[in-house]
PDB file of N, CA and C in Angstrom:
ATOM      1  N   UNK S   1       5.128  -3.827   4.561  1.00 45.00           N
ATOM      2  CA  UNK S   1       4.791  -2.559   5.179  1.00 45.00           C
ATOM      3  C   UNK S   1       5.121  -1.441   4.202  1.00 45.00           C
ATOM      4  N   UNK S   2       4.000  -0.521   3.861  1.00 50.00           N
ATOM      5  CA  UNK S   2       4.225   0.564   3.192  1.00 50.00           C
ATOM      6  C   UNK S   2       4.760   1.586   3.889  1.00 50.00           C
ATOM      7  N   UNK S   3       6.178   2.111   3.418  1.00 57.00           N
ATOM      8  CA  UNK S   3       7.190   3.602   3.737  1.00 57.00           C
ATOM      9  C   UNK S   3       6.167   5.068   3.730  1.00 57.00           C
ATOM     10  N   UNK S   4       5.433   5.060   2.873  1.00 59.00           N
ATOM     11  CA  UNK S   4       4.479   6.185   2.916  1.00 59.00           C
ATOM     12  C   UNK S   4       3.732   6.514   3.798  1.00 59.00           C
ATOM     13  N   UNK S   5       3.774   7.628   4.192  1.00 60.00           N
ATOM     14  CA  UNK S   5       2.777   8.561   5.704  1.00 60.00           C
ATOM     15  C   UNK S   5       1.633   9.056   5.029  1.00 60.00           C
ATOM     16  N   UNK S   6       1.971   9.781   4.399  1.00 57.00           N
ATOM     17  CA  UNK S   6       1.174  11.341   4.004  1.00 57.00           C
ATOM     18  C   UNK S   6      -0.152  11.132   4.064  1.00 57.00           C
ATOM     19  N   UNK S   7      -0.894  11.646   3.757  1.00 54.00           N
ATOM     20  CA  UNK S   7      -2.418  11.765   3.792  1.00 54.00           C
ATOM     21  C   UNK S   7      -2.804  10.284   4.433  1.00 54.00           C
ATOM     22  N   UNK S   8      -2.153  10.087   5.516  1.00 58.00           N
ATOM     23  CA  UNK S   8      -3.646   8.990   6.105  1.00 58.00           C
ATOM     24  C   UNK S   8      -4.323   9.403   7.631  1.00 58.00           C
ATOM     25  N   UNK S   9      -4.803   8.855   7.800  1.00 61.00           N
ATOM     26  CA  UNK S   9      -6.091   8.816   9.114  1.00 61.00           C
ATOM     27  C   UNK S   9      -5.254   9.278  10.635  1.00 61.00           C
ATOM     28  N   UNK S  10      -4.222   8.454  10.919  1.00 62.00           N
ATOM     29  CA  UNK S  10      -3.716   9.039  12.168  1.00 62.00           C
ATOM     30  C   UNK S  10      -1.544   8.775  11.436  1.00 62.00           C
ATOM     31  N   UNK S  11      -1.270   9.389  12.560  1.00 62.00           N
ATOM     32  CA  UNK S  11       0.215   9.922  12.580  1.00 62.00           C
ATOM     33  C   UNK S  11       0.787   8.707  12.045  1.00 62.00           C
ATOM     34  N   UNK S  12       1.040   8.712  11.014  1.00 63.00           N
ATOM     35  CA  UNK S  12       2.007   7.424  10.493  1.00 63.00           C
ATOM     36  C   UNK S  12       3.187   7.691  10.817  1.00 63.00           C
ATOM     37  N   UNK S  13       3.469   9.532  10.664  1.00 69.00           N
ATOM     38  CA  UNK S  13       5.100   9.633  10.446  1.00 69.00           C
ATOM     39  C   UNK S  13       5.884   8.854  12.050  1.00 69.00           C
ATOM     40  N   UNK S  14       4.634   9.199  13.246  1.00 76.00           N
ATOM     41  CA  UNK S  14       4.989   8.391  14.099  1.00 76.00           C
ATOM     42  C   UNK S  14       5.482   7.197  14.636  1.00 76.00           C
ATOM     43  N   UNK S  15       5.277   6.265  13.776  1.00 78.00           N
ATOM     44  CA  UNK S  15       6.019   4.878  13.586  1.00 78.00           C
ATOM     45  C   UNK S  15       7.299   4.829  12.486  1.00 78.00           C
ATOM     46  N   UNK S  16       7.347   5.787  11.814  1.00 78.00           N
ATOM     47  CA  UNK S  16       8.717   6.131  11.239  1.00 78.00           C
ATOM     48  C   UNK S  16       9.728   6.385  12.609  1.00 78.00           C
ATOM     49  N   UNK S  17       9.139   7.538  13.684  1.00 82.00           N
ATOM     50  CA  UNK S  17      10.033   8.127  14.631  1.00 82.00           C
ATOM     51  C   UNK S  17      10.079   6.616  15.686  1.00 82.00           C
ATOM     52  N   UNK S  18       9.303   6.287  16.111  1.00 87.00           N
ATOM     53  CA  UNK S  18       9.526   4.870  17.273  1.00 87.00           C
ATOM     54  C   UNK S  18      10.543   3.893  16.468  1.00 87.00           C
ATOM     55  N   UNK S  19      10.517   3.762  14.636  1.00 87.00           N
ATOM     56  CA  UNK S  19      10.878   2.743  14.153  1.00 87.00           C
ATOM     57  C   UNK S  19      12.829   3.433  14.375  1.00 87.00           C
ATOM     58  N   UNK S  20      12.994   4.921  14.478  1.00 87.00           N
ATOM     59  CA  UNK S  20      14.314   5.524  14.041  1.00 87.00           C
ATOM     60  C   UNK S  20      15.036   5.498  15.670  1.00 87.00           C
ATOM     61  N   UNK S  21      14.025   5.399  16.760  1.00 91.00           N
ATOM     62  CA  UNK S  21      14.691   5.770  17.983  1.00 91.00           C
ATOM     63  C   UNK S  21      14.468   4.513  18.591  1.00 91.00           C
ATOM     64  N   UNK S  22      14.433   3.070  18.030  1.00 94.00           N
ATOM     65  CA  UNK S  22      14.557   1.894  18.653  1.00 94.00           C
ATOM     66  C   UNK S  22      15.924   1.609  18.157  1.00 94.00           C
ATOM     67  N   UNK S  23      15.850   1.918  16.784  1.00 93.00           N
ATOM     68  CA  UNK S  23      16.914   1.564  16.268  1.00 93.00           C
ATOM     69  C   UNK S  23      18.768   2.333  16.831  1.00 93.00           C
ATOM     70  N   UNK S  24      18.231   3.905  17.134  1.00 94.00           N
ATOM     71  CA  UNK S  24      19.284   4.205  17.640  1.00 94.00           C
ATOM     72  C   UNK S  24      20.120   3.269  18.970  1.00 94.00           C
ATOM     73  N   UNK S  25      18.898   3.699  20.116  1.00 95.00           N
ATOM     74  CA  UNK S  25      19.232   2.784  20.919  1.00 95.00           C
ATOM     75  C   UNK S  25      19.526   1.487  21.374  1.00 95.00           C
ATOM     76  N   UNK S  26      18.877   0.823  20.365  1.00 94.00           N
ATOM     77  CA  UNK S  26      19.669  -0.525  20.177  1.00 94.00           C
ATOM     78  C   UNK S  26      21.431  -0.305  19.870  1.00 94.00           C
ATOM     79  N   UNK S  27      21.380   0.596  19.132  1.00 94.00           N
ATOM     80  CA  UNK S  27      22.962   0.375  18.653  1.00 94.00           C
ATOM     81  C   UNK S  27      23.745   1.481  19.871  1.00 94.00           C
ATOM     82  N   UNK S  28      23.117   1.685  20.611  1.00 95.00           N
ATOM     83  CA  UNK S  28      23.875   2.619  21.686  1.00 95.00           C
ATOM     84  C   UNK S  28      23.851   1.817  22.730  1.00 95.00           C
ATOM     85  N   UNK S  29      23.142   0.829  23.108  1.00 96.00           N
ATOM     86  CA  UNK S  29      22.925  -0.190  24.184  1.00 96.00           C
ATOM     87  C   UNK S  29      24.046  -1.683  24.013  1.00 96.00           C
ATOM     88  N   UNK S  30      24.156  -1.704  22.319  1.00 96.00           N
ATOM     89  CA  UNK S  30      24.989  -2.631  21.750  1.00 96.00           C
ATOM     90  C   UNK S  30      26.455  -2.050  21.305  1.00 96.00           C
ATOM     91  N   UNK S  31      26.633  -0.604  21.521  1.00 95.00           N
ATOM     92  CA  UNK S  31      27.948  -0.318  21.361  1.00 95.00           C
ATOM     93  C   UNK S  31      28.462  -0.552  20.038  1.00 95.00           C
ATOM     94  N   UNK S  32      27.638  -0.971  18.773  1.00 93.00           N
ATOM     95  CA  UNK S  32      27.619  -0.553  17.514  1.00 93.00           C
ATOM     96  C   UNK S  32      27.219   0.932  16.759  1.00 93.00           C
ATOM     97  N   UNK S  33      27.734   0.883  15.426  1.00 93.00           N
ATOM     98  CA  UNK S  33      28.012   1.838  14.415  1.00 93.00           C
ATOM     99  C   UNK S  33      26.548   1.551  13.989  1.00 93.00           C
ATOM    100  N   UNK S  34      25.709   2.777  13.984  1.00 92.00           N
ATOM    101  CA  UNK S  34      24.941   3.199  12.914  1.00 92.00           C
ATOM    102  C   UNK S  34      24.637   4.146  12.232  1.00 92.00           C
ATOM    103  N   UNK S  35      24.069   4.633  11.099  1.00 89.00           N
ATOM    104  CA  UNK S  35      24.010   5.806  10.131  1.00 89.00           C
ATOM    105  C   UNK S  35      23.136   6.265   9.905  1.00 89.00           C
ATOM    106  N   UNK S  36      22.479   6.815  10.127  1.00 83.00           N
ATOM    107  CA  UNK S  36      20.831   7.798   9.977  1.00 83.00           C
ATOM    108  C   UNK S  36      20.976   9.052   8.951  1.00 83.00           C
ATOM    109  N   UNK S  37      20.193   8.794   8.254  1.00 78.00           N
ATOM    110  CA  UNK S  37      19.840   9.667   6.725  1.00 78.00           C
ATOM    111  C   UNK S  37      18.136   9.833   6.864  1.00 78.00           C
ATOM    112  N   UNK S  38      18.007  11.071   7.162  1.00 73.00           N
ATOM    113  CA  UNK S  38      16.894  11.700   7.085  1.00 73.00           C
ATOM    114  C   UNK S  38      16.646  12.092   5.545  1.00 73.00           C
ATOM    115  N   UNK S  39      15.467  11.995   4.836  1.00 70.00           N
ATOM    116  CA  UNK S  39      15.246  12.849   3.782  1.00 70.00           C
ATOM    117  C   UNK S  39      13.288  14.025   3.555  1.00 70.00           C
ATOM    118  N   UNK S  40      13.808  15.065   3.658  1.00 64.00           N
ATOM    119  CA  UNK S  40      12.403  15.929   3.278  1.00 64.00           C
ATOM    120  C   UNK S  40      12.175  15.938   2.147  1.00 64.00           C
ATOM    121  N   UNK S  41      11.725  15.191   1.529  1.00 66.00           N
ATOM    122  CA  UNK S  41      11.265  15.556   0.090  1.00 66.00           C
ATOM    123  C   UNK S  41      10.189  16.144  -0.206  1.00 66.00           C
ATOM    124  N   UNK S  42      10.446  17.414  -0.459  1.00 71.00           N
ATOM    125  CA  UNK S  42       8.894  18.792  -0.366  1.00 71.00           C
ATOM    126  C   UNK S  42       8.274  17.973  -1.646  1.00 71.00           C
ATOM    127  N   UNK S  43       6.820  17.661  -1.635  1.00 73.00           N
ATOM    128  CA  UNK S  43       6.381  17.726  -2.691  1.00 73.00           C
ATOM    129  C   UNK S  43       6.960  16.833  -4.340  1.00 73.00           C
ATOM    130  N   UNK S  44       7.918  15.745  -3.190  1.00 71.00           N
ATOM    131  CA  UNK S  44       8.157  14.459  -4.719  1.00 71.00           C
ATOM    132  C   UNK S  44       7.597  14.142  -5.583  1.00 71.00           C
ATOM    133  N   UNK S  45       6.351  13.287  -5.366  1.00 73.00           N
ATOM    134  CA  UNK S  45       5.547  13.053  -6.190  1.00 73.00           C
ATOM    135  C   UNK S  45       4.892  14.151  -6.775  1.00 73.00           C
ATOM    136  N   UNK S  46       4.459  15.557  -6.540  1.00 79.00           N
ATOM    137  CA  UNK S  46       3.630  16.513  -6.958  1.00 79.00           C
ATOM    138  C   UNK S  46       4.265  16.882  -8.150  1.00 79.00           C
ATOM    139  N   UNK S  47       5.669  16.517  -8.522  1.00 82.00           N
ATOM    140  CA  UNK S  47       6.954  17.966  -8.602  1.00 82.00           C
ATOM    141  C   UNK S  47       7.490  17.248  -9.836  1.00 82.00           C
ATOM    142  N   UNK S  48       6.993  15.807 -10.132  1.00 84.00           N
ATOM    143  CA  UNK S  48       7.927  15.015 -10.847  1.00 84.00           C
ATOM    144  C   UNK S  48       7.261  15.156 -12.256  1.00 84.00           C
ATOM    145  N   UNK S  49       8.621  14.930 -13.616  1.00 88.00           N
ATOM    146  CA  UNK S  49       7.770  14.907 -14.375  1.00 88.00           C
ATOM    147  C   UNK S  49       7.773  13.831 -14.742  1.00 88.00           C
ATOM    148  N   UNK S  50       6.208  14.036 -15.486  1.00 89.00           N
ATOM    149  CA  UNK S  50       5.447  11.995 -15.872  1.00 89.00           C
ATOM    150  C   UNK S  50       6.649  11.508 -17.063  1.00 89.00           C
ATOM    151  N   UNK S  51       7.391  12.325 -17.904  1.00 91.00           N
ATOM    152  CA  UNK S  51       7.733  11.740 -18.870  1.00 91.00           C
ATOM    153  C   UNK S  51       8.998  10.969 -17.755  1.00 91.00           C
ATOM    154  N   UNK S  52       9.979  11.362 -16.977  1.00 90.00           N
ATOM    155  CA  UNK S  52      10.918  10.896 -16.277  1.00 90.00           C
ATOM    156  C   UNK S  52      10.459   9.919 -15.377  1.00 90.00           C
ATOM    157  N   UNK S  53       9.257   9.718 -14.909  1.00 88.00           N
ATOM    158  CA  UNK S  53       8.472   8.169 -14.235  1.00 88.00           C
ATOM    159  C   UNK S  53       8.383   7.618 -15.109  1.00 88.00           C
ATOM    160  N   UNK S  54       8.064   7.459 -16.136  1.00 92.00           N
ATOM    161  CA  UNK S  54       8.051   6.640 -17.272  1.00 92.00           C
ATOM    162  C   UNK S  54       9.295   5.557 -17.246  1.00 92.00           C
ATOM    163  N   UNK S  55      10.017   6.871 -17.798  1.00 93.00           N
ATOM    164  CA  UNK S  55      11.553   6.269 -18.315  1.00 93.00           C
ATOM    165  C   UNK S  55      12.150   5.776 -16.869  1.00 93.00           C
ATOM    166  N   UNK S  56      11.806   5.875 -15.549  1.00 90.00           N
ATOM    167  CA  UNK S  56      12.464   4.799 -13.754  1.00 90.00           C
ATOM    168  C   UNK S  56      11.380   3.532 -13.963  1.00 90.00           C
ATOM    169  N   UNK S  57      10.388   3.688 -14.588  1.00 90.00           N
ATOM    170  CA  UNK S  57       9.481   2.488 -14.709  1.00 90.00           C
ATOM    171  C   UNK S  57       9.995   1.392 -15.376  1.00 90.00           C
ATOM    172  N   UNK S  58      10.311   2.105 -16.580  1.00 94.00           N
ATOM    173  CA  UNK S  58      11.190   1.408 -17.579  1.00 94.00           C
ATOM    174  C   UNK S  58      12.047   1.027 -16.909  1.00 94.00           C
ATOM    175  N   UNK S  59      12.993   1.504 -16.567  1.00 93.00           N
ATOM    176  CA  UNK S  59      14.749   0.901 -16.132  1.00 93.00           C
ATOM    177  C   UNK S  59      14.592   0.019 -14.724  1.00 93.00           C
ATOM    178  N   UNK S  60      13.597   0.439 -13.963  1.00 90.00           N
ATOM    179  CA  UNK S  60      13.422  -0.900 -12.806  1.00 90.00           C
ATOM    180  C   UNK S  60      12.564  -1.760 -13.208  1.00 90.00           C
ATOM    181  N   UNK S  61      12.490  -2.058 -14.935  1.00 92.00           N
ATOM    182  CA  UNK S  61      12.061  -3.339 -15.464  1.00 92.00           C
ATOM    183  C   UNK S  61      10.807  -3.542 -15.352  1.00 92.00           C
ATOM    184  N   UNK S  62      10.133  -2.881 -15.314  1.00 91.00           N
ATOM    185  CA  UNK S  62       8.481  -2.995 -15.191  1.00 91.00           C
ATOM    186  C   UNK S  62       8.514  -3.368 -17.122  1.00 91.00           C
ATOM    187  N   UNK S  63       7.188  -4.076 -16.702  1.00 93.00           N
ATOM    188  CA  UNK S  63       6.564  -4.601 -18.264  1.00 93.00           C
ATOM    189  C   UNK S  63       6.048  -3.864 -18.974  1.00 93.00           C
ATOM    190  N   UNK S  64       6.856  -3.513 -19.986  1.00 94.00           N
ATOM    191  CA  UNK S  64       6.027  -2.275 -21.436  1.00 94.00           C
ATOM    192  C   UNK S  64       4.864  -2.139 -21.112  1.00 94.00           C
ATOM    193  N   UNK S  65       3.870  -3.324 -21.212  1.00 95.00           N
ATOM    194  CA  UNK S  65       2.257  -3.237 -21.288  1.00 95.00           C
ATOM    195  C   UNK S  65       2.314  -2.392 -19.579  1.00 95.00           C
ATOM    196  N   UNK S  66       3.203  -2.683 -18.307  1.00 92.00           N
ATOM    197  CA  UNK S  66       2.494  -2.157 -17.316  1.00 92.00           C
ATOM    198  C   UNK S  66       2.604  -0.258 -17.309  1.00 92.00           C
ATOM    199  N   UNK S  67       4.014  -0.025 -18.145  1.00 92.00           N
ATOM    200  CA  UNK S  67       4.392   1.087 -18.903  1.00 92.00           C
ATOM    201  C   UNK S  67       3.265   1.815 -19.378  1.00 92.00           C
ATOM    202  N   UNK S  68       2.584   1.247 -20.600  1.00 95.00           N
ATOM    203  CA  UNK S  68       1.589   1.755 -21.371  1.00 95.00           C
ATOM    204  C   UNK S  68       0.419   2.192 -20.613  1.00 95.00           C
ATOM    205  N   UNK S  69      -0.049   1.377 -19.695  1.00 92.00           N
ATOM    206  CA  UNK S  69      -1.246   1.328 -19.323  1.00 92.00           C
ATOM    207  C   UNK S  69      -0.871   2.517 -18.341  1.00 92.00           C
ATOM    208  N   UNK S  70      -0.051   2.907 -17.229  1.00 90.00           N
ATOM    209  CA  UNK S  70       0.182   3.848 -16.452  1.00 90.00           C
ATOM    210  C   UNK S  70       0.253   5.259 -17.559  1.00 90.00           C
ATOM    211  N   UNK S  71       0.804   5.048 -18.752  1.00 92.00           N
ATOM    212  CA  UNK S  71       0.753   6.437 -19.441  1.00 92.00           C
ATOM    213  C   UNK S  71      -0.650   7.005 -20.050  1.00 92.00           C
ATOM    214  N   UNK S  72      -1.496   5.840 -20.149  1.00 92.00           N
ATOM    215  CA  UNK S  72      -2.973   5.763 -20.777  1.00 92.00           C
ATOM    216  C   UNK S  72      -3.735   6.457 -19.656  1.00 92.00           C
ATOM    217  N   UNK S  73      -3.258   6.261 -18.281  1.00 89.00           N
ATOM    218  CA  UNK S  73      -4.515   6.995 -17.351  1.00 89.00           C
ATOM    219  C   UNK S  73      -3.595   8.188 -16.868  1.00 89.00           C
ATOM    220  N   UNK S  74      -2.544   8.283 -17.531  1.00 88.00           N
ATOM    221  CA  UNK S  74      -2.144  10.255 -17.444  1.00 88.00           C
ATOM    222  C   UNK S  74      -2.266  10.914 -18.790  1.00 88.00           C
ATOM    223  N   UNK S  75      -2.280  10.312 -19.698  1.00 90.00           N
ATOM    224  CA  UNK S  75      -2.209  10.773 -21.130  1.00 90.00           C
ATOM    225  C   UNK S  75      -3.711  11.751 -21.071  1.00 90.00           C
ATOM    226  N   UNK S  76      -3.973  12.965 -21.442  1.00 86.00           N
ATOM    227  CA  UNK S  76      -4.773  13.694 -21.999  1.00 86.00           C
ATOM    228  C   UNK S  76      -5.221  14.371 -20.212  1.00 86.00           C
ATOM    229  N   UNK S  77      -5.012  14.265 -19.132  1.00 86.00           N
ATOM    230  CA  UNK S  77      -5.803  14.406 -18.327  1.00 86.00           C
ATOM    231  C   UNK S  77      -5.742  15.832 -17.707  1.00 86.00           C
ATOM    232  N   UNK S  78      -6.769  16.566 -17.359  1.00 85.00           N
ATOM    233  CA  UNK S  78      -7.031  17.841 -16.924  1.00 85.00           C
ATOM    234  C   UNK S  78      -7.894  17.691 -15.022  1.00 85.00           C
ATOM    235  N   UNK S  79      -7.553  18.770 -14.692  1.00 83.00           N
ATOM    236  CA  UNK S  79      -8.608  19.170 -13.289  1.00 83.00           C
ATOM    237  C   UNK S  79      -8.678  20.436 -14.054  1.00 83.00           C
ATOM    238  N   UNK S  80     -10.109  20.174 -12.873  1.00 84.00           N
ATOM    239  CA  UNK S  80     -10.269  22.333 -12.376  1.00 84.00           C
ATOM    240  C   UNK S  80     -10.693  21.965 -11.061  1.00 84.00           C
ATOM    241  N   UNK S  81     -10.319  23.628 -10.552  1.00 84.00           N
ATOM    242  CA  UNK S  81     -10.553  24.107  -9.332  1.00 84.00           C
ATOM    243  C   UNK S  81     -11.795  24.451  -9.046  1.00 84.00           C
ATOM    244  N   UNK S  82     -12.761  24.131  -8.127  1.00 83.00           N
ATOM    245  CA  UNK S  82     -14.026  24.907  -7.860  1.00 83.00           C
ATOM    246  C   UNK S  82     -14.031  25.798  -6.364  1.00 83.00           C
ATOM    247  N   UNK S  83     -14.579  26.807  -6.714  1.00 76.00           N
ATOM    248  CA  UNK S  83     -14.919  27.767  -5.420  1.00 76.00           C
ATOM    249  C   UNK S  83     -15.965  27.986  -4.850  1.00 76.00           C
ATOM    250  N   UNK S  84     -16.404  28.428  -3.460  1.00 73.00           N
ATOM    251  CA  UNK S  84     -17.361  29.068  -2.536  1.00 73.00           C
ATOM    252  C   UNK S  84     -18.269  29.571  -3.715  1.00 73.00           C
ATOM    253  N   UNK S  85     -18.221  30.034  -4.498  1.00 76.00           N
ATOM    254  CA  UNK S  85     -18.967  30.856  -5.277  1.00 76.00           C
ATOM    255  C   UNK S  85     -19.515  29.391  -6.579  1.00 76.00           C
ATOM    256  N   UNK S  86     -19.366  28.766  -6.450  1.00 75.00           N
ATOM    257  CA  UNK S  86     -19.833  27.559  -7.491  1.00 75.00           C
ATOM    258  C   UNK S  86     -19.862  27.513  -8.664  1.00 75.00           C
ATOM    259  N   UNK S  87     -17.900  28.139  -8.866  1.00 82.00           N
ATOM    260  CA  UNK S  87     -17.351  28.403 -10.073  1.00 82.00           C
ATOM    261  C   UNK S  87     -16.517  27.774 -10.297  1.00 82.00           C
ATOM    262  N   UNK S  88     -16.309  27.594 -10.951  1.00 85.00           N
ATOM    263  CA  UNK S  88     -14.652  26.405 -11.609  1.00 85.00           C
ATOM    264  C   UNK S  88     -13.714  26.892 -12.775  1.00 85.00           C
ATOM    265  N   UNK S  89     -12.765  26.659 -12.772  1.00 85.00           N
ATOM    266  CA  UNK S  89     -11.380  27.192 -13.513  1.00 85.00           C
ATOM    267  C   UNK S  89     -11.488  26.306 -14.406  1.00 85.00           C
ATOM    268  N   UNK S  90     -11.029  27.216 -15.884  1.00 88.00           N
ATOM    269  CA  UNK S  90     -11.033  26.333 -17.262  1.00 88.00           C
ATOM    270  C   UNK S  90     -10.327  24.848 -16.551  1.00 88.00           C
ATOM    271  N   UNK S  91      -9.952  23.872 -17.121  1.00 88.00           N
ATOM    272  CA  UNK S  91      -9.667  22.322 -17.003  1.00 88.00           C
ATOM    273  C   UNK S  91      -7.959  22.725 -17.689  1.00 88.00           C
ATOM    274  N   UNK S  92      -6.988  22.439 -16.581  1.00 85.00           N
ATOM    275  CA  UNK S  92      -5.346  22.735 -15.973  1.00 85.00           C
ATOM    276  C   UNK S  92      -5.268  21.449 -16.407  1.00 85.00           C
ATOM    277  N   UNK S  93      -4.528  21.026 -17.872  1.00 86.00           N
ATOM    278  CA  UNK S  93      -3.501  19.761 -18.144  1.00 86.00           C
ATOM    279  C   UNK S  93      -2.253  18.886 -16.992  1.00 86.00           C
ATOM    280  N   UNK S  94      -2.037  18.479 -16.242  1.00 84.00           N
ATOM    281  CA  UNK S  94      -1.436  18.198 -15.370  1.00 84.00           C
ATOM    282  C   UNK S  94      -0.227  17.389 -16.207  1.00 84.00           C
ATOM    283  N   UNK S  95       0.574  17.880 -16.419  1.00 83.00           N
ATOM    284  CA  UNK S  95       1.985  17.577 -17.096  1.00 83.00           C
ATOM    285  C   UNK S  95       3.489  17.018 -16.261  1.00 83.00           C
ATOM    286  N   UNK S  96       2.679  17.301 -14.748  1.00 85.00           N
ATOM    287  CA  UNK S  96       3.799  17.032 -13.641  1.00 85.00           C
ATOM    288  C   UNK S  96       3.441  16.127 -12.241  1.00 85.00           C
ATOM    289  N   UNK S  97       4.264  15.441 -11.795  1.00 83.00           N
ATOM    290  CA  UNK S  97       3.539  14.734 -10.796  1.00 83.00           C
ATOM    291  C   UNK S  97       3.012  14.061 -10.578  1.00 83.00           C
ATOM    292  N   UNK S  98       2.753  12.891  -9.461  1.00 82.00           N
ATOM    293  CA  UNK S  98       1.411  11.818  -9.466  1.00 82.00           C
ATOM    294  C   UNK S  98      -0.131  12.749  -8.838  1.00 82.00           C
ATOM    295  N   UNK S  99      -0.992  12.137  -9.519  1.00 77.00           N
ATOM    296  CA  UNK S  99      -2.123  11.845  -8.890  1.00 77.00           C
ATOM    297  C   UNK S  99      -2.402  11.996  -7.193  1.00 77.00           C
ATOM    298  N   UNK S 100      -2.910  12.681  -6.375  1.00 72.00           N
ATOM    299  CA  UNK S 100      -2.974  12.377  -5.279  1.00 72.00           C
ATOM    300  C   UNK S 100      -3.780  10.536  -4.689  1.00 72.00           C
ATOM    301  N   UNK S 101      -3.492   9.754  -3.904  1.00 71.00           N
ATOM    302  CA  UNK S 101      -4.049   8.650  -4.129  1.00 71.00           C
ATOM    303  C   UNK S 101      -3.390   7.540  -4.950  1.00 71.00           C
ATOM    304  N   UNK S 102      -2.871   8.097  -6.067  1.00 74.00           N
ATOM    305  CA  UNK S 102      -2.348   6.977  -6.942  1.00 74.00           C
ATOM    306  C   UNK S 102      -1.309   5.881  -6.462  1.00 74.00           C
ATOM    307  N   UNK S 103      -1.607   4.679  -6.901  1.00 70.00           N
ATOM    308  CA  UNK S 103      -1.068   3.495  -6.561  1.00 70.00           C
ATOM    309  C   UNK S 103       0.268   3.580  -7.135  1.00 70.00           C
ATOM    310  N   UNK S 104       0.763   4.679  -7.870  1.00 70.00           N
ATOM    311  CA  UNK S 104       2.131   4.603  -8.279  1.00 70.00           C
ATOM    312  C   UNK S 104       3.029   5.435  -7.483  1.00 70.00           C
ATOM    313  N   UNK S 105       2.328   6.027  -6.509  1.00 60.00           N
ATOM    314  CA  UNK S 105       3.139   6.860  -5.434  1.00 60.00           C
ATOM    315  C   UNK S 105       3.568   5.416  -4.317  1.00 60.00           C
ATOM    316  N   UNK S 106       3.207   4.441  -3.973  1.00 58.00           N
ATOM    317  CA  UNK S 106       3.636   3.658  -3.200  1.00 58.00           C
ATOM    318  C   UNK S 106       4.606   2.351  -4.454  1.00 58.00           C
ATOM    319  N   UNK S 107       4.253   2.589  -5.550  1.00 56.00           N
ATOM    320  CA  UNK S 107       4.749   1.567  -6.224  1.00 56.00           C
ATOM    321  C   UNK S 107       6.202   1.833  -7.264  1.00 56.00           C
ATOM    322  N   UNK S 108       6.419   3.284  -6.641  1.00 53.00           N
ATOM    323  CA  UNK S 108       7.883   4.127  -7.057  1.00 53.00           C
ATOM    324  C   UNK S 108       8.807   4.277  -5.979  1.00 53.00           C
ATOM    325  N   UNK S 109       7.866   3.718  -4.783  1.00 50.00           N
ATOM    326  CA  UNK S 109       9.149   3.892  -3.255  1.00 50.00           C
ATOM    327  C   UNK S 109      10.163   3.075  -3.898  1.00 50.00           C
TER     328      UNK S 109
END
């Protein structure tokens, strides 16, 4: 089961909340200790920089070649913005962050 909500089709964060308030009550019904750690992370993936994914790729042992190949499809890459008016902004180097979509936002949980 993938931890990630964000951008899908219906309320994922919702089975986060059923998955956090079974769990309470189990341990309130069982008269056990449990610990709940919420985290908001505004904008993680948007915010990060690629050279520091690199180097967590590296250290949780991923394979050089799988290393390389993730830096090969960020290496050189630009967007632009287009508007109502059917104009577009010079092409913005993206130096920070994943990809929206990218398979390395579920494969860095």
């Amino acid at each position: 089961m993938t931890t990630q909500k964000g951008f899908r089709a219906v309320n994922g964060c919702g089975e986060h909340n059923f998955v956090a308030l079974t769990l309470i009550d189990h341990a309130c019904r069982s008269r056990k200790e449990l610990h709940v750690v919420w985290y908001n992370l505004k904008n993680a993936f948007g915010s990060v920089p690629q050279e520091l994914l690199w180097e967590v790729l590296e250290r949780m042992g991923e394979p050089p070649v799988f290393v390389q190949v993730c830096k090969g499809l960020y290496k050189d890459t630009a967007f632009m913005v287009g508007n109502a008016a059917d104009r577009q902004t010079d092409p913005v180097t993206q130096l920070v962050g994943v990809f929206q979509g990218c398979p390395l936002r579920s494969h860095a949980e």
